[in-house]
Short mmCIF file of C-alpha atoms and ligand atoms in Angstrom, two decimals:
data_model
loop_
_atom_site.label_atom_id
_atom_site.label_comp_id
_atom_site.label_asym_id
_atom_site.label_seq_id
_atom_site.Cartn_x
_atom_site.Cartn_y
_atom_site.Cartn_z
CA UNK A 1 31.95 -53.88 -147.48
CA UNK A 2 30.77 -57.18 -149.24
CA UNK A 3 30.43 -56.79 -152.68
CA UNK A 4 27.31 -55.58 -154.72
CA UNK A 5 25.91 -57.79 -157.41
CA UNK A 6 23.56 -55.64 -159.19
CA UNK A 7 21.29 -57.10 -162.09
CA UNK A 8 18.82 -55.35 -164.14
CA UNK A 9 17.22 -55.12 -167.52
CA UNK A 10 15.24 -54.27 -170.18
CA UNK A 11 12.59 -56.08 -172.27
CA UNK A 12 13.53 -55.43 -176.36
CA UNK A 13 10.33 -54.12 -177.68
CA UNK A 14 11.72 -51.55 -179.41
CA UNK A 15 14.75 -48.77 -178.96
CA UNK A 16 15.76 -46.82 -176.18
CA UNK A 17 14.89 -43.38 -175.67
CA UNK A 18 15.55 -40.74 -173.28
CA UNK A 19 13.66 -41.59 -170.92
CA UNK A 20 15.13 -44.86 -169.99
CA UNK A 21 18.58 -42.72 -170.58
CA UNK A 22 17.62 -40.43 -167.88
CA UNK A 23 16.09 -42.88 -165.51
CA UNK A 24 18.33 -46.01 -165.65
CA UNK A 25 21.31 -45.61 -168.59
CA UNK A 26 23.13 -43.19 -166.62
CA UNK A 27 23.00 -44.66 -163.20
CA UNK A 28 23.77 -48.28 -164.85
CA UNK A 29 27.12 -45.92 -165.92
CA UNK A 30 27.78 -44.92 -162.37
CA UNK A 31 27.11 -48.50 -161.50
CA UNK A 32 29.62 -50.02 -164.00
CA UNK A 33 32.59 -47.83 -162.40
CA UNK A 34 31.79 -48.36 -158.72
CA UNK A 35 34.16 -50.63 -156.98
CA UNK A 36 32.71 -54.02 -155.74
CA UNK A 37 30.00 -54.01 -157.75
CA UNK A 38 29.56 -56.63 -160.88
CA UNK A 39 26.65 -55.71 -162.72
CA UNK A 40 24.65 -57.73 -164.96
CA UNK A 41 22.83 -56.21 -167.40
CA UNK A 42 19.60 -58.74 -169.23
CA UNK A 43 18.03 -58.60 -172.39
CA UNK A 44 14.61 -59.76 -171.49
CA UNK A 45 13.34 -61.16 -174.62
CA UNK A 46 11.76 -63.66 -173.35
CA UNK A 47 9.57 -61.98 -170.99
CA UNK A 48 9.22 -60.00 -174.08
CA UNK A 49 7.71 -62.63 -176.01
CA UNK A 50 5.19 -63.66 -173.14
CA UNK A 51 2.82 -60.14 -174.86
CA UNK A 52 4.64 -60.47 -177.77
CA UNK A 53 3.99 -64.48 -179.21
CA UNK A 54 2.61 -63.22 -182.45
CA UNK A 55 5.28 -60.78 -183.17
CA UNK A 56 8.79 -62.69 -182.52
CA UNK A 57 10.38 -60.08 -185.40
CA UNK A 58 10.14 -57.31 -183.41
CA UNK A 59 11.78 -58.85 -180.10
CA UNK A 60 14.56 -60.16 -182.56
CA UNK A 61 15.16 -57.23 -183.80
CA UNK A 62 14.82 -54.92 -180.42
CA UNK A 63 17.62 -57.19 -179.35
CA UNK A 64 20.28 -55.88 -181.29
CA UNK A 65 19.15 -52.46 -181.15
CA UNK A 66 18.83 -52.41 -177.25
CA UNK A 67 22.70 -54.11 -177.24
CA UNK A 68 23.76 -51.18 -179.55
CA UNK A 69 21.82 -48.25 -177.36
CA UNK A 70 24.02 -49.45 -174.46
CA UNK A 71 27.37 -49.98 -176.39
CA UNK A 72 26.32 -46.49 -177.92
CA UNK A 73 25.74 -44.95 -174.06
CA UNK A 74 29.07 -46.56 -172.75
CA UNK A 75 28.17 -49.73 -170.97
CA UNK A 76 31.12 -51.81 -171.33
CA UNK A 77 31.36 -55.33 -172.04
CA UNK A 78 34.76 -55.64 -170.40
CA UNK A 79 32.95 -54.54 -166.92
CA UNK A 80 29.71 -55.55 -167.51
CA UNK A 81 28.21 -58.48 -168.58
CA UNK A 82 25.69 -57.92 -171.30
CA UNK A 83 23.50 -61.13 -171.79
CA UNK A 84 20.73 -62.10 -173.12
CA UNK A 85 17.63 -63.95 -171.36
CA UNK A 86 16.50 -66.82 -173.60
CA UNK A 87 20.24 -68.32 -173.97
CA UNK A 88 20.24 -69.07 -170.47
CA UNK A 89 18.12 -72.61 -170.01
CA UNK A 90 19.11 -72.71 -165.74
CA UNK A 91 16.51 -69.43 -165.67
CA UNK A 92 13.43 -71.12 -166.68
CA UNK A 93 14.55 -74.02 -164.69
CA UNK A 94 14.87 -72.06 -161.55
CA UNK A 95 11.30 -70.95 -162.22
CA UNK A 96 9.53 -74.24 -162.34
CA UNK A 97 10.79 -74.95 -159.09
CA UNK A 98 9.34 -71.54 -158.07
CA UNK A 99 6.22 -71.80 -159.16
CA UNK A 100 5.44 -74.12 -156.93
CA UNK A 101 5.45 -71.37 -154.05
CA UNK A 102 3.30 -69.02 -155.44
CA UNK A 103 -0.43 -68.95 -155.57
CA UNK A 104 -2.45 -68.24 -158.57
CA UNK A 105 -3.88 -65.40 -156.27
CA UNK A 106 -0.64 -64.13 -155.52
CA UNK A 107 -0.20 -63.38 -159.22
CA UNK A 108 -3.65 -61.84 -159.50
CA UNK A 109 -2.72 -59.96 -156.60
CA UNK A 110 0.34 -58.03 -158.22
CA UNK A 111 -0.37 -54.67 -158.87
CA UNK A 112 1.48 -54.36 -162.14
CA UNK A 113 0.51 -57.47 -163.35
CA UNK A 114 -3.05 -56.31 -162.99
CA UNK A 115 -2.55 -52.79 -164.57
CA UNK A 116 -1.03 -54.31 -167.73
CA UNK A 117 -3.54 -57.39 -168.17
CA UNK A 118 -6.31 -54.44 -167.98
CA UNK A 119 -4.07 -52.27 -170.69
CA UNK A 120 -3.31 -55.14 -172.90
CA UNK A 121 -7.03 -56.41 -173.32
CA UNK A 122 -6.18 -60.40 -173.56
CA UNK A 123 -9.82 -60.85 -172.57
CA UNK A 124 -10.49 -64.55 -171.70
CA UNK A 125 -7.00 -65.90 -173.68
CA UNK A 126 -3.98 -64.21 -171.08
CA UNK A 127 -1.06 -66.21 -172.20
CA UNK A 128 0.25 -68.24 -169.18
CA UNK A 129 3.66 -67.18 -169.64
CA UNK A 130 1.89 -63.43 -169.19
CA UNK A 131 0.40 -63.94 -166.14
CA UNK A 132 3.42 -65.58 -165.10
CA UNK A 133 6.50 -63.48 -165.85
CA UNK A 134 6.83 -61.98 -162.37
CA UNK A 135 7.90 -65.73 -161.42
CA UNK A 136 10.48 -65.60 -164.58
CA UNK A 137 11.69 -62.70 -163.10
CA UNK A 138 12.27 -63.87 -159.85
CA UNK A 139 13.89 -66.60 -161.34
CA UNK A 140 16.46 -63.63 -163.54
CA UNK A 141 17.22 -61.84 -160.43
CA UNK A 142 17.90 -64.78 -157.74
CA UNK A 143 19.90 -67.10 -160.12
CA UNK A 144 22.78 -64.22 -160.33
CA UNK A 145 22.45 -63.50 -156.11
CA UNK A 146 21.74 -60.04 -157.27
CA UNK A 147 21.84 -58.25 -153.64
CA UNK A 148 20.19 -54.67 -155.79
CA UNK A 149 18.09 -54.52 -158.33
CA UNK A 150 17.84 -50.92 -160.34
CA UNK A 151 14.39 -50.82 -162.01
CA UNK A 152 11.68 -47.85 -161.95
CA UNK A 153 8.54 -47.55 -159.17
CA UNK A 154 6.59 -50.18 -161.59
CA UNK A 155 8.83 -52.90 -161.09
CA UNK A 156 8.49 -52.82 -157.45
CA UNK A 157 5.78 -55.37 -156.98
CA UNK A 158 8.25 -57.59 -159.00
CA UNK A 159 11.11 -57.21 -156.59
CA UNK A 160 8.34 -57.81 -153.60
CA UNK A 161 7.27 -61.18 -155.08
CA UNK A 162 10.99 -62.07 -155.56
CA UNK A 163 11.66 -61.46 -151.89
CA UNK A 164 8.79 -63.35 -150.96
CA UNK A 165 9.60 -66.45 -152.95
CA UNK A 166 13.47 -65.96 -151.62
CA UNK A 167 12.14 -66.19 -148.16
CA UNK A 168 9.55 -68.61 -148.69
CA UNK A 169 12.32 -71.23 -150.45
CA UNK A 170 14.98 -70.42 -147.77
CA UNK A 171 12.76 -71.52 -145.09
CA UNK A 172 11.32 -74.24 -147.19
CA UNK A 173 14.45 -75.86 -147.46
CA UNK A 174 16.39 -74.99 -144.85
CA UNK A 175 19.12 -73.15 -146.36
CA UNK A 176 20.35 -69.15 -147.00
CA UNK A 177 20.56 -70.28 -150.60
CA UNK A 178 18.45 -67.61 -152.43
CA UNK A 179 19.81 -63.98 -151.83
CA UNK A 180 17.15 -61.70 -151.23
CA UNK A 181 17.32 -58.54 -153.72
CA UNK A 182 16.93 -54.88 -152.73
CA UNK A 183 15.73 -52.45 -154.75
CA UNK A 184 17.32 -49.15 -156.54
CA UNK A 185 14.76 -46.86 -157.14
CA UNK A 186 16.06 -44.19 -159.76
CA UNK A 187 16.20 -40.42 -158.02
CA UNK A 188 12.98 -38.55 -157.39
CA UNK A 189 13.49 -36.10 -159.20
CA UNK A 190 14.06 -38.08 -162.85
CA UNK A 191 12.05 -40.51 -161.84
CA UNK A 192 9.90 -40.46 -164.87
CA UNK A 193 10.62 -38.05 -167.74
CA UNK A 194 8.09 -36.58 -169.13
CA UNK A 195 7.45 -37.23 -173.14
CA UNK A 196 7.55 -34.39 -175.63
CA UNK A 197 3.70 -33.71 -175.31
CA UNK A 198 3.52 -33.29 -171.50
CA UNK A 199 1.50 -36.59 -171.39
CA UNK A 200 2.94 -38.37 -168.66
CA UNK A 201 5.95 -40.58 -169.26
CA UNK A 202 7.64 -40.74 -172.60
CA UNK A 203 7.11 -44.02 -173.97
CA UNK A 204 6.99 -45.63 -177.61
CA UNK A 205 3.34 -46.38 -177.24
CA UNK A 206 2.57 -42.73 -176.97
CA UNK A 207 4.78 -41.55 -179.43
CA UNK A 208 6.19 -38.83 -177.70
CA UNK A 209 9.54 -39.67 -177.12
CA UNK A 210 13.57 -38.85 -178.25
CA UNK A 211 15.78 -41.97 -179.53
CA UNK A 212 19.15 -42.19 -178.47
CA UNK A 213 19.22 -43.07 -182.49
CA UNK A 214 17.32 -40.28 -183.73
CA UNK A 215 18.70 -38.48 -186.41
CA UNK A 216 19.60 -34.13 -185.25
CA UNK A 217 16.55 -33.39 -187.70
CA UNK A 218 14.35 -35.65 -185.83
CA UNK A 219 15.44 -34.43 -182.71
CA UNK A 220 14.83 -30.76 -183.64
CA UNK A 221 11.46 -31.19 -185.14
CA UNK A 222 10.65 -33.16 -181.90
CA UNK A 223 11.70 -30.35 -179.96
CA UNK A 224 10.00 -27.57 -181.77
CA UNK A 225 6.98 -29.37 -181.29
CA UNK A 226 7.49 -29.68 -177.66
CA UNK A 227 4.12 -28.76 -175.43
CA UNK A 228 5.15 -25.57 -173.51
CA UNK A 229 2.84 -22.83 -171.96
CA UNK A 230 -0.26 -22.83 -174.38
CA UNK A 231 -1.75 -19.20 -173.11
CA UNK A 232 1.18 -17.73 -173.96
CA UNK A 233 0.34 -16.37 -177.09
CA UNK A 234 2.61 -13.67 -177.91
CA UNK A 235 6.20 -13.16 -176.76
CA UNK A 236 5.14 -10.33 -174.30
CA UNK A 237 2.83 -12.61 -172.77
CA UNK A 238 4.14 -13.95 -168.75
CA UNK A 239 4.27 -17.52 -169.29
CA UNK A 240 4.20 -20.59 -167.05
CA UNK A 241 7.26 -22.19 -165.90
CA UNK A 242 5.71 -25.45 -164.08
CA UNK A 243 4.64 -28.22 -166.75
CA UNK A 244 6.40 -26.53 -169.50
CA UNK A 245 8.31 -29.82 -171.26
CA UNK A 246 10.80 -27.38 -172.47
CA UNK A 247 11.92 -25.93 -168.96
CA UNK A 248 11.21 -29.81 -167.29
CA UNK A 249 14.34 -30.72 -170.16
CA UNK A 250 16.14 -27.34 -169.47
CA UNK A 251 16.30 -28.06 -165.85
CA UNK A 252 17.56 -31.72 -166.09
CA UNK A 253 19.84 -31.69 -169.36
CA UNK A 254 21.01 -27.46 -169.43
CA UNK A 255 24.73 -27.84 -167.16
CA UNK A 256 23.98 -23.85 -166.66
CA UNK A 257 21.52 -23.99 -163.88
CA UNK A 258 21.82 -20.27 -162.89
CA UNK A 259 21.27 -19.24 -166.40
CA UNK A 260 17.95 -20.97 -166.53
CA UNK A 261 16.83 -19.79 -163.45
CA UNK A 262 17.20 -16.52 -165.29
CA UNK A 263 15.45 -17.60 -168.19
CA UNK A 264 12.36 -19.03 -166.02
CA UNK A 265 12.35 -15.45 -164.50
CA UNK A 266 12.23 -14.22 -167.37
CA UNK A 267 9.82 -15.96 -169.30
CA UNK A 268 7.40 -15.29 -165.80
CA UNK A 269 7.66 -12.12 -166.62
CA UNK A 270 6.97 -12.19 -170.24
CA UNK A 271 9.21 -11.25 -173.49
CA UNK A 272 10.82 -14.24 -174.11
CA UNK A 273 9.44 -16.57 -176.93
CA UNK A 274 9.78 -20.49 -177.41
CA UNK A 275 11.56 -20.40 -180.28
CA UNK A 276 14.38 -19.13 -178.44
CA UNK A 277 14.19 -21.33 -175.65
CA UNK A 278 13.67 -24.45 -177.98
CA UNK A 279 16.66 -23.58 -179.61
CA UNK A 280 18.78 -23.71 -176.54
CA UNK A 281 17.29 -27.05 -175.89
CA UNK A 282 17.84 -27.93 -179.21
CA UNK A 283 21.66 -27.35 -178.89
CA UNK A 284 22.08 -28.50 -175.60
CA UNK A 285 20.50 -31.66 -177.10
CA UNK A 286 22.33 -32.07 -180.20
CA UNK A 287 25.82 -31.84 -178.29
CA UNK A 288 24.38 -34.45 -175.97
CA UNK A 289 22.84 -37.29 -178.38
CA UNK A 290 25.69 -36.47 -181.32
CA UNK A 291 28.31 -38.75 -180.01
CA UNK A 292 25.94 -41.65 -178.75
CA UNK A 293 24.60 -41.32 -182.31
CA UNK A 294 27.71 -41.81 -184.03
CA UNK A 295 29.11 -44.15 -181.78
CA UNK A 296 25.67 -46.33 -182.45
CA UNK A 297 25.77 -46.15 -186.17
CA UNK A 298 29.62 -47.51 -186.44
CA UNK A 299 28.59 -50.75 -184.07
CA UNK A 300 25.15 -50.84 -186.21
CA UNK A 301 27.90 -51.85 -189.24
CA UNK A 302 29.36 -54.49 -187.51
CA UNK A 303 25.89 -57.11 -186.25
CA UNK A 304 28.40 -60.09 -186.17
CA UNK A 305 30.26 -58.40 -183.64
CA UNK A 306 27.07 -57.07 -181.33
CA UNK A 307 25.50 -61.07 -181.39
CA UNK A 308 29.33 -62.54 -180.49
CA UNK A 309 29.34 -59.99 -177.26
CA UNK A 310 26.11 -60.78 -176.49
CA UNK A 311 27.02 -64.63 -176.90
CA UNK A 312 29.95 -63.93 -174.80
CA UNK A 313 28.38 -62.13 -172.23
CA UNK A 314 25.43 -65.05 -172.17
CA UNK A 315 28.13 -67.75 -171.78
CA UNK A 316 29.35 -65.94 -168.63
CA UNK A 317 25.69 -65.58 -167.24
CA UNK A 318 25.36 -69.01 -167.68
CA UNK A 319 28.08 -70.20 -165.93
CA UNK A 320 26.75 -67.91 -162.75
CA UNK A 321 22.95 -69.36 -162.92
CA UNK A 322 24.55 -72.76 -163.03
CA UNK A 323 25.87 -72.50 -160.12
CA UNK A 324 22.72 -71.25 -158.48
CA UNK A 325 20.44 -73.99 -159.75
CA UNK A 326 23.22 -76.99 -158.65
CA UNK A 327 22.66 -75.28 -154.84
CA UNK A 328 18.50 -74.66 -155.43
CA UNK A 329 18.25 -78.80 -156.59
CA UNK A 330 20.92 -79.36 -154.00
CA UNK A 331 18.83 -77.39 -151.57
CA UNK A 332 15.52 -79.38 -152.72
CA UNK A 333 17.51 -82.76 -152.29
CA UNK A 334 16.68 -83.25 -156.06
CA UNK A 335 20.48 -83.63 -156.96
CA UNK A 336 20.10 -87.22 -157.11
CA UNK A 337 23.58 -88.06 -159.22
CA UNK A 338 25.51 -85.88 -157.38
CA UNK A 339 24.74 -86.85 -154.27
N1 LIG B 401 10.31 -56.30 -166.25
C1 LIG B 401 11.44 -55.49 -166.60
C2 LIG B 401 10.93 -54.33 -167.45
O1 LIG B 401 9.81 -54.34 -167.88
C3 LIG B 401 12.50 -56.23 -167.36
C4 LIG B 401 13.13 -57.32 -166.54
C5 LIG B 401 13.03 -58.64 -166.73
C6 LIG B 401 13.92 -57.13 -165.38
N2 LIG B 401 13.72 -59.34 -165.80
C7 LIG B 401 14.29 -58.44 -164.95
C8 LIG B 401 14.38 -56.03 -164.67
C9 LIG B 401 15.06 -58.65 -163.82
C10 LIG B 401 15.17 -56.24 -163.54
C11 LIG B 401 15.48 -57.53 -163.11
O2 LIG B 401 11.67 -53.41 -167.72
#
């Protein structure tokens, strides 16, 4: 089997929470052990920046805490290289060239791209860089010959435009030089979890979601608020299983799946209250965050030695896109000193 290159990552806008735990963090750990695989994992700050050119202190800051939420989950520097986007010059490089194959249309085109310039309300003034970024990401994922890319189900019109612009360059110039990426789509079933309201997916923007940081008081008031079965009212009251946040988070994070079956029977059938069910959560939850806490607040002491991985592991990446962009200008014929 040829090996994997797998590169993914996240843009620093803020910390992590469990939702990108539960539907990328722990497959990135499965990743990081497999054999033949190198994984690259990117701090996208400056994709970041391309909403974000008003705020650079909150990027700057989201990039050390996103570096200590994975040293805190158990990514590894030693088997995976943790860098960061805007210390690598070959990437925006790689995308000027790029740009040149896609249309202005094509951009306008991309689904995701259109759902977020409609969210973000840049009226007339969408920064360039915006309405460019699927290019810059192209640009992230071809430069390492990343053969999979793990991202969730709104990053797919990202990886399409990256194939296309693989293709399109390949044939251009006559050469397999580009790789073209697959992607890793997280498992159905935790595809998207669910914030502690039941609105949709748990995301900063709604405030409804659990830290990997968050202190065991923050996670218990979080859970006792959690949106279960409103009509039921009194503990003798059968209650609803299906959209209940606290039996969605039983049924991924409780290890004793026949005892919750139990409980869902039995809080069908009425006489079991949410208190008692939150509680369970509660510990299950505790047991599981405690040591990613912990671990997290003894790196948080150290900042030195979080920005000298991250220049480490950016040093590395560099020395990968390099490569890539000496065979894309070689490719292109525009290698003129080297020739
Ligand atoms: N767009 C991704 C996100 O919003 C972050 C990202 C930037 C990315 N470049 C990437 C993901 C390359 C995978 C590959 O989360």
């Amino acid at each position: 089997m040829s090996k994997k290159i797998i590169l993914t990552g996240d843009r620093p806008t803020g910390k992590l929470h469990l939702g990108h735990y539960v539907g990328s963090l722990e497959n990135r750990l499965k990743l990081q052990e497999e054999e033949d695989t190198e994984m690259f994992i990117m701090i996208a700050d400056q994709q970041a920046l391309t909403d974000n050119a008003d705020n650079p202190q909150k990027i700057i800051e989201s990039v050390t805490e996103v570096a200590l939420d994975y040293l805190a989950i158990g990514i590894d520097p030693n088997k995976t290289t943790i860098f960061l986007q805007s210390q690598i010059p070959q990437l925006p490089e790689l995308m000027m060239y790029y740009m040149n194959l896609v249309s202005v249309s094509r951009l306008q085109r991309n689904p995701t791209v259109k759902q977020e310039l409609k969210s973000k309300n840049f009226g007339e003034s969408i920064p360039t860089g915006f309405f460019t970024y699927p290019i810059s990401q192209a640009a992230d994922i071809t430069a390492f010959g990343a053969t999979h890319v793990p991202v969730g189900e709104d990053q797919k019109p990202m990886i399409e435009q990256t194939r296309e612009i693989v293709r399109d360059f390949n044939r251009i110039y006559n050469k397999e030089v580009l790789v073209e990426p697959e992607i890793v789509l997280p498992p159905k079933k935790q595809g998207r979890l669910v914030g502690i309201d039941g609105n949709g997916k748990m995301s900063k923007s709604l405030n409804n979601g659990i830290y990997l940081s968050d202190s065991p008081k923050e996670i218990q008031d979080k859970i006792m608020k959690m949106y279960t079965d409103p009509n039921h009212i009194r503990i003798e009251d059968p209650g609803q299983v299906e959209g209940n946040v606290v039996f969605t988070y039983l049924d991924i994070f409780d290890p004793n799946k026949e005892e919750v079956e139990s409980l869902k029977e039995h809080y069908r059938r009425g006489g079991l209250g949410d208190v008692k069910l939150k509680r369970r959560l509660n510990d299950i939850m505790q047991d599981m965050l405690r040591p990613i806490r912990e671990r997290r607040e003894e790196l948080a002491k150290d900042k030195e030695a979080i920005y000298k991985m991250l220049e480490e592991g950016s040093k590395k990446a560099e020395k990968v896109a390099a490569k890539t962009l000496a065979e894309v200008k070689e490719a292109m014929g525009i290698n003129y000193f080297k020739k």
